[in-house]
């Protein structure tokens, strides 16, 4: 229905087609549809959103306008510890024996883990404040491309330290290691804050990661650290810190070795509930061997 109001005194109404507008003053009468309004009509002062499409009549597609205004979605990493590899028992330097193993932090998310060192409060003396850079999907295709998907905002993400024996800088609290008995959460041995130099050490297996590109490698004081999508940061069995002490009176049997990535939740990820991996290990004196994984499966 057309709604009309009397024109103001001293003004007159110009009628063209179905639209009546006041040449000087307010709108007097209109039967225009929303598509005919200045905000939407082609050739008027209305703004056309970048990237928005128009219909055959020249009107802006509202859905396209909303898509154009929406910020590109973030592309977050998803860190997972892979099950412990190359598990061994060796004599400990201080006497007794220790369980040694290789560990890997894998990124199975949609975006890279990017950690940038900087200065600022909140870290112990001699350490550096760390920011995580969140990449964005600029072209909205769901696949990270370093050339087209830039880094977006930065968020605080803990500290970096100069590792005393590795001779380079590490991101602190990258992982934790715990040895338990099956069905018992009480730790037999644990280290709750293992630091890593975050870098691309090994491409993940599988067709999904065949096109993954290695990017990160340096861990100097000022270098950006990270793990690319489809890569893992690997610390082999010989690396300092890749061990847990075993008590002299620990009986032979099957034990559960749990490795957890980002145990303190310092990093933004797509998921936080899949960071841990468990390996069942049979310990017999000075020997370690794989045990059936069912021994350490969570209770249903």
PDB file of C-alpha atoms in Angstrom:
ATOM      1  CA  UNK A   1       0.000   0.000   0.000  1.00  0.00           C
ATOM      2  CA  UNK A   2       1.237   3.528  -0.847  1.00  0.00           C
ATOM      3  CA  UNK A   3       1.747   5.773   2.199  1.00  0.00           C
ATOM      4  CA  UNK A   4       1.506   9.554   1.709  1.00  0.00           C
ATOM      5  CA  UNK A   5       2.090  12.651   3.791  1.00  0.00           C
ATOM      6  CA  UNK A   6       1.205  16.214   2.884  1.00  0.00           C
ATOM      7  CA  UNK A   7       4.162  18.163   1.529  1.00  0.00           C
ATOM      8  CA  UNK A   8       5.602  20.935   3.623  1.00  0.00           C
ATOM      9  CA  UNK A   9       4.477  24.463   2.814  1.00  0.00           C
ATOM     10  CA  UNK A  10       6.553  26.097   0.128  1.00  0.00           C
ATOM     11  CA  UNK A  11       7.616  22.834  -1.434  1.00  0.00           C
ATOM     12  CA  UNK A  12       6.273  20.930  -4.375  1.00  0.00           C
ATOM     13  CA  UNK A  13       6.109  17.297  -5.407  1.00  0.00           C
ATOM     14  CA  UNK A  14       7.637  15.880  -8.536  1.00  0.00           C
ATOM     15  CA  UNK A  15       5.991  12.641  -9.641  1.00  0.00           C
ATOM     16  CA  UNK A  16       7.936  10.296 -11.877  1.00  0.00           C
ATOM     17  CA  UNK A  17       6.532   6.835 -12.513  1.00  0.00           C
ATOM     18  CA  UNK A  18       5.646   5.142  -9.265  1.00  0.00           C
ATOM     19  CA  UNK A  19       7.873   7.281  -7.042  1.00  0.00           C
ATOM     20  CA  UNK A  20       6.780  10.645  -5.702  1.00  0.00           C
ATOM     21  CA  UNK A  21       9.474  12.662  -4.003  1.00  0.00           C
ATOM     22  CA  UNK A  22       9.703  16.216  -2.764  1.00  0.00           C
ATOM     23  CA  UNK A  23      12.158  18.299  -4.652  1.00  0.00           C
ATOM     24  CA  UNK A  24      12.756  20.436  -1.542  1.00  0.00           C
ATOM     25  CA  UNK A  25      11.833  18.847   1.764  1.00  0.00           C
ATOM     26  CA  UNK A  26      10.847  15.370   2.873  1.00  0.00           C
ATOM     27  CA  UNK A  27       9.429  12.469   0.915  1.00  0.00           C
ATOM     28  CA  UNK A  28       5.733  13.060   0.409  1.00  0.00           C
ATOM     29  CA  UNK A  29       4.607   9.772  -1.028  1.00  0.00           C
ATOM     30  CA  UNK A  30       6.213   6.580  -2.258  1.00  0.00           C
ATOM     31  CA  UNK A  31       5.243   3.197  -3.529  1.00  0.00           C
ATOM     32  CA  UNK A  32       8.838   2.211  -4.251  1.00  0.00           C
ATOM     33  CA  UNK A  33      10.086  -1.220  -3.375  1.00  0.00           C
ATOM     34  CA  UNK A  34      13.342  -1.650  -1.383  1.00  0.00           C
ATOM     35  CA  UNK A  35      15.193  -2.303  -4.604  1.00  0.00           C
ATOM     36  CA  UNK A  36      14.243   1.192  -5.856  1.00  0.00           C
ATOM     37  CA  UNK A  37      15.718   3.076  -2.895  1.00  0.00           C
ATOM     38  CA  UNK A  38      18.851   5.185  -3.334  1.00  0.00           C
ATOM     39  CA  UNK A  39      20.893   2.793  -1.201  1.00  0.00           C
ATOM     40  CA  UNK A  40      20.211  -0.061  -3.596  1.00  0.00           C
ATOM     41  CA  UNK A  41      19.410   1.457  -6.949  1.00  0.00           C
ATOM     42  CA  UNK A  42      22.044   1.520  -9.658  1.00  0.00           C
ATOM     43  CA  UNK A  43      23.458   4.926 -10.478  1.00  0.00           C
ATOM     44  CA  UNK A  44      22.468   6.563  -7.147  1.00  0.00           C
ATOM     45  CA  UNK A  45      24.627   7.730  -4.285  1.00  0.00           C
ATOM     46  CA  UNK A  46      24.321   4.362  -2.574  1.00  0.00           C
ATOM     47  CA  UNK A  47      27.648   2.569  -1.929  1.00  0.00           C
ATOM     48  CA  UNK A  48      28.444  -0.618  -3.806  1.00  0.00           C
ATOM     49  CA  UNK A  49      30.382  -3.012  -1.564  1.00  0.00           C
ATOM     50  CA  UNK A  50      33.673  -4.250  -3.031  1.00  0.00           C
ATOM     51  CA  UNK A  51      33.275  -7.771  -4.219  1.00  0.00           C
ATOM     52  CA  UNK A  52      29.455  -7.623  -4.179  1.00  0.00           C
ATOM     53  CA  UNK A  53      27.539  -8.725  -7.230  1.00  0.00           C
ATOM     54  CA  UNK A  54      24.540  -7.033  -8.784  1.00  0.00           C
ATOM     55  CA  UNK A  55      21.374  -8.360 -10.298  1.00  0.00           C
ATOM     56  CA  UNK A  56      20.365  -7.845 -13.899  1.00  0.00           C
ATOM     57  CA  UNK A  57      18.585  -4.628 -12.903  1.00  0.00           C
ATOM     58  CA  UNK A  58      21.741  -3.217 -11.355  1.00  0.00           C
ATOM     59  CA  UNK A  59      20.688  -3.728  -7.716  1.00  0.00           C
ATOM     60  CA  UNK A  60      23.304  -4.901  -5.237  1.00  0.00           C
ATOM     61  CA  UNK A  61      22.976  -8.487  -4.035  1.00  0.00           C
ATOM     62  CA  UNK A  62      22.583  -8.115  -0.225  1.00  0.00           C
ATOM     63  CA  UNK A  63      24.089 -11.544   0.473  1.00  0.00           C
ATOM     64  CA  UNK A  64      27.169 -10.684  -1.569  1.00  0.00           C
ATOM     65  CA  UNK A  65      27.497  -7.412   0.282  1.00  0.00           C
ATOM     66  CA  UNK A  66      27.472  -9.205   3.609  1.00  0.00           C
ATOM     67  CA  UNK A  67      30.141 -11.640   2.405  1.00  0.00           C
ATOM     68  CA  UNK A  68      32.305  -8.755   1.222  1.00  0.00           C
ATOM     69  CA  UNK A  69      32.058  -7.010   4.577  1.00  0.00           C
ATOM     70  CA  UNK A  70      32.844 -10.148   6.592  1.00  0.00           C
ATOM     71  CA  UNK A  71      36.460 -10.420   7.790  1.00  0.00           C
ATOM     72  CA  UNK A  72      38.517 -13.330   6.422  1.00  0.00           C
ATOM     73  CA  UNK A  73      38.310 -16.325   8.779  1.00  0.00           C
ATOM     74  CA  UNK A  74      41.339 -17.237  10.907  1.00  0.00           C
ATOM     75  CA  UNK A  75      43.470 -20.251   9.999  1.00  0.00           C
ATOM     76  CA  UNK A  76      44.627 -21.822  13.251  1.00  0.00           C
ATOM     77  CA  UNK A  77      47.141 -24.587  13.868  1.00  0.00           C
ATOM     78  CA  UNK A  78      46.170 -27.796  15.625  1.00  0.00           C
ATOM     79  CA  UNK A  79      49.085 -29.244  17.573  1.00  0.00           C
ATOM     80  CA  UNK A  80      49.245 -32.915  18.445  1.00  0.00           C
ATOM     81  CA  UNK A  81      51.962 -34.911  20.100  1.00  0.00           C
ATOM     82  CA  UNK A  82      52.628 -38.050  18.092  1.00  0.00           C
ATOM     83  CA  UNK A  83      53.121 -41.313  20.026  1.00  0.00           C
ATOM     84  CA  UNK A  84      56.619 -41.704  21.466  1.00  0.00           C
ATOM     85  CA  UNK A  85      59.113 -43.320  19.086  1.00  0.00           C
ATOM     86  CA  UNK A  86      62.372 -45.248  19.565  1.00  0.00           C
ATOM     87  CA  UNK A  87      61.648 -45.969  23.241  1.00  0.00           C
ATOM     88  CA  UNK A  88      64.710 -47.278  25.124  1.00  0.00           C
ATOM     89  CA  UNK A  89      66.079 -47.768  28.626  1.00  0.00           C
ATOM     90  CA  UNK A  90      69.590 -46.483  29.285  1.00  0.00           C
ATOM     91  CA  UNK A  91      71.813 -45.840  32.282  1.00  0.00           C
ATOM     92  CA  UNK A  92      71.198 -42.341  33.669  1.00  0.00           C
ATOM     93  CA  UNK A  93      74.111 -39.927  34.063  1.00  0.00           C
ATOM     94  CA  UNK A  94      73.458 -39.603  37.770  1.00  0.00           C
ATOM     95  CA  UNK A  95      73.071 -43.364  38.236  1.00  0.00           C
ATOM     96  CA  UNK A  96      70.159 -45.727  37.895  1.00  0.00           C
ATOM     97  CA  UNK A  97      68.239 -45.953  34.656  1.00  0.00           C
ATOM     98  CA  UNK A  98      66.054 -43.723  32.529  1.00  0.00           C
ATOM     99  CA  UNK A  99      63.431 -44.150  29.837  1.00  0.00           C
ATOM    100  CA  UNK A 100      64.494 -42.371  26.647  1.00  0.00           C
ATOM    101  CA  UNK A 101      62.353 -41.685  23.576  1.00  0.00           C
ATOM    102  CA  UNK A 102      61.872 -39.467  20.546  1.00  0.00           C
ATOM    103  CA  UNK A 103      58.990 -36.992  20.488  1.00  0.00           C
ATOM    104  CA  UNK A 104      57.243 -35.053  17.736  1.00  0.00           C
ATOM    105  CA  UNK A 105      54.848 -32.090  17.720  1.00  0.00           C
ATOM    106  CA  UNK A 106      52.653 -32.238  14.613  1.00  0.00           C
ATOM    107  CA  UNK A 107      50.515 -29.471  13.120  1.00  0.00           C
ATOM    108  CA  UNK A 108      47.336 -30.925  11.605  1.00  0.00           C
ATOM    109  CA  UNK A 109      45.388 -27.661  11.610  1.00  0.00           C
ATOM    110  CA  UNK A 110      44.317 -25.307   8.819  1.00  0.00           C
ATOM    111  CA  UNK A 111      47.031 -22.727   9.434  1.00  0.00           C
ATOM    112  CA  UNK A 112      50.674 -22.610  10.535  1.00  0.00           C
ATOM    113  CA  UNK A 113      51.921 -22.165  14.057  1.00  0.00           C
ATOM    114  CA  UNK A 114      53.861 -18.888  13.984  1.00  0.00           C
ATOM    115  CA  UNK A 115      55.733 -17.751  17.111  1.00  0.00           C
ATOM    116  CA  UNK A 116      57.520 -14.383  17.105  1.00  0.00           C
ATOM    117  CA  UNK A 117      59.905 -13.301  19.895  1.00  0.00           C
ATOM    118  CA  UNK A 118      59.780  -9.800  21.280  1.00  0.00           C
ATOM    119  CA  UNK A 119      60.309  -7.646  24.327  1.00  0.00           C
ATOM    120  CA  UNK A 120      57.799  -7.013  27.058  1.00  0.00           C
ATOM    121  CA  UNK A 121      56.796  -7.862  30.611  1.00  0.00           C
ATOM    122  CA  UNK A 122      55.668 -11.210  31.911  1.00  0.00           C
ATOM    123  CA  UNK A 123      58.707 -13.434  31.308  1.00  0.00           C
ATOM    124  CA  UNK A 124      61.620 -14.279  33.623  1.00  0.00           C
ATOM    125  CA  UNK A 125      64.856 -12.341  33.257  1.00  0.00           C
ATOM    126  CA  UNK A 126      66.753 -13.388  30.141  1.00  0.00           C
ATOM    127  CA  UNK A 127      63.688 -14.751  28.370  1.00  0.00           C
ATOM    128  CA  UNK A 128      61.681 -13.126  25.581  1.00  0.00           C
ATOM    129  CA  UNK A 129      57.966 -12.521  25.323  1.00  0.00           C
ATOM    130  CA  UNK A 130      56.335 -14.547  22.538  1.00  0.00           C
ATOM    131  CA  UNK A 131      53.445 -13.620  20.271  1.00  0.00           C
ATOM    132  CA  UNK A 132      51.486 -16.068  18.149  1.00  0.00           C
ATOM    133  CA  UNK A 133      50.582 -14.711  14.722  1.00  0.00           C
ATOM    134  CA  UNK A 134      47.176 -15.868  13.473  1.00  0.00           C
ATOM    135  CA  UNK A 135      47.007 -16.335   9.695  1.00  0.00           C
ATOM    136  CA  UNK A 136      43.789 -15.485   7.844  1.00  0.00           C
ATOM    137  CA  UNK A 137      42.166 -17.140   4.837  1.00  0.00           C
ATOM    138  CA  UNK A 138      42.229 -14.094   2.559  1.00  0.00           C
ATOM    139  CA  UNK A 139      40.743 -15.844  -0.482  1.00  0.00           C
ATOM    140  CA  UNK A 140      38.407 -18.005   1.631  1.00  0.00           C
ATOM    141  CA  UNK A 141      39.330 -21.263  -0.082  1.00  0.00           C
ATOM    142  CA  UNK A 142      39.987 -23.185   3.133  1.00  0.00           C
ATOM    143  CA  UNK A 143      43.636 -23.932   2.256  1.00  0.00           C
ATOM    144  CA  UNK A 144      46.606 -22.042   3.646  1.00  0.00           C
ATOM    145  CA  UNK A 145      48.871 -20.404   1.068  1.00  0.00           C
ATOM    146  CA  UNK A 146      51.777 -18.411   2.432  1.00  0.00           C
ATOM    147  CA  UNK A 147      51.755 -16.110  -0.582  1.00  0.00           C
ATOM    148  CA  UNK A 148      48.100 -15.090  -0.359  1.00  0.00           C
ATOM    149  CA  UNK A 149      47.062 -15.707   3.261  1.00  0.00           C
ATOM    150  CA  UNK A 150      48.822 -13.113   5.400  1.00  0.00           C
ATOM    151  CA  UNK A 151      49.382 -13.072   9.114  1.00  0.00           C
ATOM    152  CA  UNK A 152      46.629 -11.312  11.021  1.00  0.00           C
ATOM    153  CA  UNK A 153      46.447 -10.306  14.652  1.00  0.00           C
ATOM    154  CA  UNK A 154      49.020 -11.233  17.277  1.00  0.00           C
ATOM    155  CA  UNK A 155      48.139 -12.779  20.622  1.00  0.00           C
ATOM    156  CA  UNK A 156      50.318 -13.339  23.668  1.00  0.00           C
ATOM    157  CA  UNK A 157      51.708 -16.879  23.842  1.00  0.00           C
ATOM    158  CA  UNK A 158      54.195 -17.326  26.657  1.00  0.00           C
ATOM    159  CA  UNK A 159      57.984 -17.010  26.585  1.00  0.00           C
ATOM    160  CA  UNK A 160      61.097 -18.056  24.691  1.00  0.00           C
ATOM    161  CA  UNK A 161      64.360 -18.990  26.396  1.00  0.00           C
ATOM    162  CA  UNK A 162      67.969 -19.559  25.417  1.00  0.00           C
ATOM    163  CA  UNK A 163      68.377 -23.295  25.983  1.00  0.00           C
ATOM    164  CA  UNK A 164      71.594 -23.937  27.932  1.00  0.00           C
ATOM    165  CA  UNK A 165      72.592 -27.152  26.133  1.00  0.00           C
ATOM    166  CA  UNK A 166      70.917 -26.887  22.703  1.00  0.00           C
ATOM    167  CA  UNK A 167      72.647 -23.588  21.827  1.00  0.00           C
ATOM    168  CA  UNK A 168      69.525 -21.953  20.394  1.00  0.00           C
ATOM    169  CA  UNK A 169      66.206 -20.464  21.498  1.00  0.00           C
ATOM    170  CA  UNK A 170      63.184 -22.522  22.526  1.00  0.00           C
ATOM    171  CA  UNK A 171      59.482 -21.881  22.978  1.00  0.00           C
ATOM    172  CA  UNK A 172      58.831 -22.746  26.615  1.00  0.00           C
ATOM    173  CA  UNK A 173      56.203 -25.281  27.707  1.00  0.00           C
ATOM    174  CA  UNK A 174      55.914 -26.884  24.278  1.00  0.00           C
ATOM    175  CA  UNK A 175      55.177 -30.363  25.661  1.00  0.00           C
ATOM    176  CA  UNK A 176      54.913 -32.506  28.767  1.00  0.00           C
ATOM    177  CA  UNK A 177      55.829 -36.179  29.344  1.00  0.00           C
ATOM    178  CA  UNK A 178      54.203 -38.494  31.894  1.00  0.00           C
ATOM    179  CA  UNK A 179      54.645 -42.205  32.695  1.00  0.00           C
ATOM    180  CA  UNK A 180      51.747 -43.961  34.448  1.00  0.00           C
ATOM    181  CA  UNK A 181      50.381 -47.430  35.101  1.00  0.00           C
ATOM    182  CA  UNK A 182      47.424 -48.570  32.970  1.00  0.00           C
ATOM    183  CA  UNK A 183      44.180 -47.275  34.428  1.00  0.00           C
ATOM    184  CA  UNK A 184      45.958 -45.062  36.960  1.00  0.00           C
ATOM    185  CA  UNK A 185      46.471 -41.317  36.453  1.00  0.00           C
ATOM    186  CA  UNK A 186      49.077 -41.003  39.224  1.00  0.00           C
ATOM    187  CA  UNK A 187      52.455 -40.195  37.608  1.00  0.00           C
ATOM    188  CA  UNK A 188      55.359 -42.547  38.159  1.00  0.00           C
ATOM    189  CA  UNK A 189      57.681 -40.065  36.461  1.00  0.00           C
ATOM    190  CA  UNK A 190      56.904 -36.752  34.770  1.00  0.00           C
ATOM    191  CA  UNK A 191      58.301 -33.574  33.287  1.00  0.00           C
ATOM    192  CA  UNK A 192      55.630 -30.934  32.945  1.00  0.00           C
ATOM    193  CA  UNK A 193      57.345 -28.254  30.843  1.00  0.00           C
ATOM    194  CA  UNK A 194      59.586 -29.283  27.958  1.00  0.00           C
ATOM    195  CA  UNK A 195      60.770 -26.481  25.657  1.00  0.00           C
ATOM    196  CA  UNK A 196      61.147 -26.910  21.887  1.00  0.00           C
ATOM    197  CA  UNK A 197      62.800 -25.021  19.069  1.00  0.00           C
ATOM    198  CA  UNK A 198      59.693 -24.880  16.863  1.00  0.00           C
ATOM    199  CA  UNK A 199      60.606 -25.820  13.284  1.00  0.00           C
ATOM    200  CA  UNK A 200      59.702 -28.060  10.359  1.00  0.00           C
ATOM    201  CA  UNK A 201      61.639 -31.292  10.897  1.00  0.00           C
ATOM    202  CA  UNK A 202      59.569 -33.891   9.069  1.00  0.00           C
ATOM    203  CA  UNK A 203      56.611 -33.891   6.701  1.00  0.00           C
ATOM    204  CA  UNK A 204      53.693 -35.924   8.009  1.00  0.00           C
ATOM    205  CA  UNK A 205      52.888 -39.201   6.309  1.00  0.00           C
ATOM    206  CA  UNK A 206      49.839 -39.565   4.093  1.00  0.00           C
ATOM    207  CA  UNK A 207      48.439 -38.188   0.859  1.00  0.00           C
ATOM    208  CA  UNK A 208      46.752 -35.319   2.692  1.00  0.00           C
ATOM    209  CA  UNK A 209      50.127 -33.763   3.455  1.00  0.00           C
ATOM    210  CA  UNK A 210      51.876 -34.503   0.163  1.00  0.00           C
ATOM    211  CA  UNK A 211      51.870 -30.826  -0.832  1.00  0.00           C
ATOM    212  CA  UNK A 212      53.017 -29.460   2.532  1.00  0.00           C
ATOM    213  CA  UNK A 213      55.835 -26.925   2.264  1.00  0.00           C
ATOM    214  CA  UNK A 214      58.730 -26.584   4.690  1.00  0.00           C
ATOM    215  CA  UNK A 215      59.080 -23.036   6.020  1.00  0.00           C
ATOM    216  CA  UNK A 216      60.582 -22.831   9.510  1.00  0.00           C
ATOM    217  CA  UNK A 217      64.093 -23.839  10.506  1.00  0.00           C
ATOM    218  CA  UNK A 218      66.023 -21.199  12.438  1.00  0.00           C
ATOM    219  CA  UNK A 219      65.791 -20.745  16.199  1.00  0.00           C
ATOM    220  CA  UNK A 220      67.999 -17.727  16.814  1.00  0.00           C
ATOM    221  CA  UNK A 221      67.202 -15.064  19.371  1.00  0.00           C
ATOM    222  CA  UNK A 222      65.268 -12.921  16.899  1.00  0.00           C
ATOM    223  CA  UNK A 223      64.012 -15.508  14.404  1.00  0.00           C
ATOM    224  CA  UNK A 224      60.391 -16.440  13.886  1.00  0.00           C
ATOM    225  CA  UNK A 225      59.730 -20.020  14.904  1.00  0.00           C
ATOM    226  CA  UNK A 226      56.869 -22.216  13.749  1.00  0.00           C
ATOM    227  CA  UNK A 227      55.477 -25.474  12.440  1.00  0.00           C
ATOM    228  CA  UNK A 228      53.896 -25.496   8.988  1.00  0.00           C
ATOM    229  CA  UNK A 229      50.648 -27.271   8.222  1.00  0.00           C
ATOM    230  CA  UNK A 230      51.474 -30.926   7.550  1.00  0.00           C
ATOM    231  CA  UNK A 231      54.841 -30.868   9.344  1.00  0.00           C
ATOM    232  CA  UNK A 232      56.166 -32.064  12.695  1.00  0.00           C
ATOM    233  CA  UNK A 233      58.909 -30.768  14.938  1.00  0.00           C
ATOM    234  CA  UNK A 234      60.928 -33.847  15.950  1.00  0.00           C
ATOM    235  CA  UNK A 235      63.261 -34.293  18.919  1.00  0.00           C
ATOM    236  CA  UNK A 236      65.174 -37.536  18.620  1.00  0.00           C
ATOM    237  CA  UNK A 237      66.081 -39.956  21.365  1.00  0.00           C
ATOM    238  CA  UNK A 238      69.602 -38.516  21.730  1.00  0.00           C
ATOM    239  CA  UNK A 239      68.416 -34.988  22.475  1.00  0.00           C
ATOM    240  CA  UNK A 240      68.869 -33.633  25.966  1.00  0.00           C
ATOM    241  CA  UNK A 241      65.562 -33.678  27.839  1.00  0.00           C
ATOM    242  CA  UNK A 242      64.034 -36.630  25.982  1.00  0.00           C
ATOM    243  CA  UNK A 243      63.915 -38.866  29.035  1.00  0.00           C
ATOM    244  CA  UNK A 244      62.140 -39.756  32.254  1.00  0.00           C
ATOM    245  CA  UNK A 245      63.853 -41.242  35.328  1.00  0.00           C
ATOM    246  CA  UNK A 246      62.931 -44.782  36.393  1.00  0.00           C
ATOM    247  CA  UNK A 247      63.037 -45.750  40.052  1.00  0.00           C
ATOM    248  CA  UNK A 248      65.316 -48.654  40.943  1.00  0.00           C
ATOM    249  CA  UNK A 249      62.398 -50.533  42.485  1.00  0.00           C
ATOM    250  CA  UNK A 250      59.992 -50.012  39.579  1.00  0.00           C
ATOM    251  CA  UNK A 251      58.621 -53.486  38.797  1.00  0.00           C
ATOM    252  CA  UNK A 252      58.633 -54.949  35.307  1.00  0.00           C
ATOM    253  CA  UNK A 253      55.369 -54.574  33.449  1.00  0.00           C
ATOM    254  CA  UNK A 254      53.357 -52.506  30.988  1.00  0.00           C
ATOM    255  CA  UNK A 255      53.280 -48.728  31.418  1.00  0.00           C
ATOM    256  CA  UNK A 256      51.679 -45.806  29.602  1.00  0.00           C
ATOM    257  CA  UNK A 257      53.879 -43.036  28.207  1.00  0.00           C
ATOM    258  CA  UNK A 258      51.798 -39.916  27.483  1.00  0.00           C
ATOM    259  CA  UNK A 259      53.168 -36.977  25.481  1.00  0.00           C
ATOM    260  CA  UNK A 260      51.074 -33.785  25.410  1.00  0.00           C
ATOM    261  CA  UNK A 261      51.560 -30.763  23.149  1.00  0.00           C
ATOM    262  CA  UNK A 262      51.051 -27.261  24.583  1.00  0.00           C
ATOM    263  CA  UNK A 263      50.140 -28.574  28.059  1.00  0.00           C
ATOM    264  CA  UNK A 264      49.579 -25.083  29.480  1.00  0.00           C
ATOM    265  CA  UNK A 265      47.219 -24.001  26.688  1.00  0.00           C
ATOM    266  CA  UNK A 266      49.383 -21.047  25.642  1.00  0.00           C
ATOM    267  CA  UNK A 267      48.643 -21.352  21.918  1.00  0.00           C
ATOM    268  CA  UNK A 268      45.442 -20.723  19.949  1.00  0.00           C
ATOM    269  CA  UNK A 269      44.373 -23.904  18.160  1.00  0.00           C
ATOM    270  CA  UNK A 270      41.408 -25.280  16.265  1.00  0.00           C
ATOM    271  CA  UNK A 271      41.018 -27.898  18.998  1.00  0.00           C
ATOM    272  CA  UNK A 272      42.359 -28.288  22.519  1.00  0.00           C
ATOM    273  CA  UNK A 273      41.122 -31.818  23.248  1.00  0.00           C
ATOM    274  CA  UNK A 274      43.421 -33.812  20.964  1.00  0.00           C
ATOM    275  CA  UNK A 275      46.897 -32.681  22.038  1.00  0.00           C
ATOM    276  CA  UNK A 276      47.979 -35.910  23.753  1.00  0.00           C
ATOM    277  CA  UNK A 277      49.179 -39.285  22.478  1.00  0.00           C
ATOM    278  CA  UNK A 278      49.769 -42.434  24.523  1.00  0.00           C
ATOM    279  CA  UNK A 279      52.173 -45.301  23.842  1.00  0.00           C
ATOM    280  CA  UNK A 280      52.023 -48.584  25.748  1.00  0.00           C
ATOM    281  CA  UNK A 281      55.526 -49.678  26.791  1.00  0.00           C
ATOM    282  CA  UNK A 282      56.636 -52.965  28.312  1.00  0.00           C
ATOM    283  CA  UNK A 283      59.547 -52.453  30.693  1.00  0.00           C
ATOM    284  CA  UNK A 284      61.691 -55.457  31.570  1.00  0.00           C
ATOM    285  CA  UNK A 285      64.829 -54.615  33.493  1.00  0.00           C
ATOM    286  CA  UNK A 286      66.972 -52.594  31.112  1.00  0.00           C
ATOM    287  CA  UNK A 287      64.809 -53.331  28.050  1.00  0.00           C
ATOM    288  CA  UNK A 288      61.774 -51.505  26.663  1.00  0.00           C
ATOM    289  CA  UNK A 289      59.421 -52.812  23.990  1.00  0.00           C
ATOM    290  CA  UNK A 290      56.078 -51.944  22.462  1.00  0.00           C
ATOM    291  CA  UNK A 291      53.013 -53.312  24.238  1.00  0.00           C
ATOM    292  CA  UNK A 292      49.439 -53.675  22.945  1.00  0.00           C
ATOM    293  CA  UNK A 293      47.876 -50.215  22.676  1.00  0.00           C
ATOM    294  CA  UNK A 294      44.696 -51.518  24.285  1.00  0.00           C
ATOM    295  CA  UNK A 295      46.548 -51.627  27.609  1.00  0.00           C
ATOM    296  CA  UNK A 296      46.535 -47.835  27.754  1.00  0.00           C
ATOM    297  CA  UNK A 297      43.224 -47.155  26.021  1.00  0.00           C
ATOM    298  CA  UNK A 298      40.864 -44.909  28.007  1.00  0.00           C
ATOM    299  CA  UNK A 299      38.022 -46.662  29.774  1.00  0.00           C
ATOM    300  CA  UNK A 300      34.816 -46.622  27.761  1.00  0.00           C
TER     301      UNK A 300
END
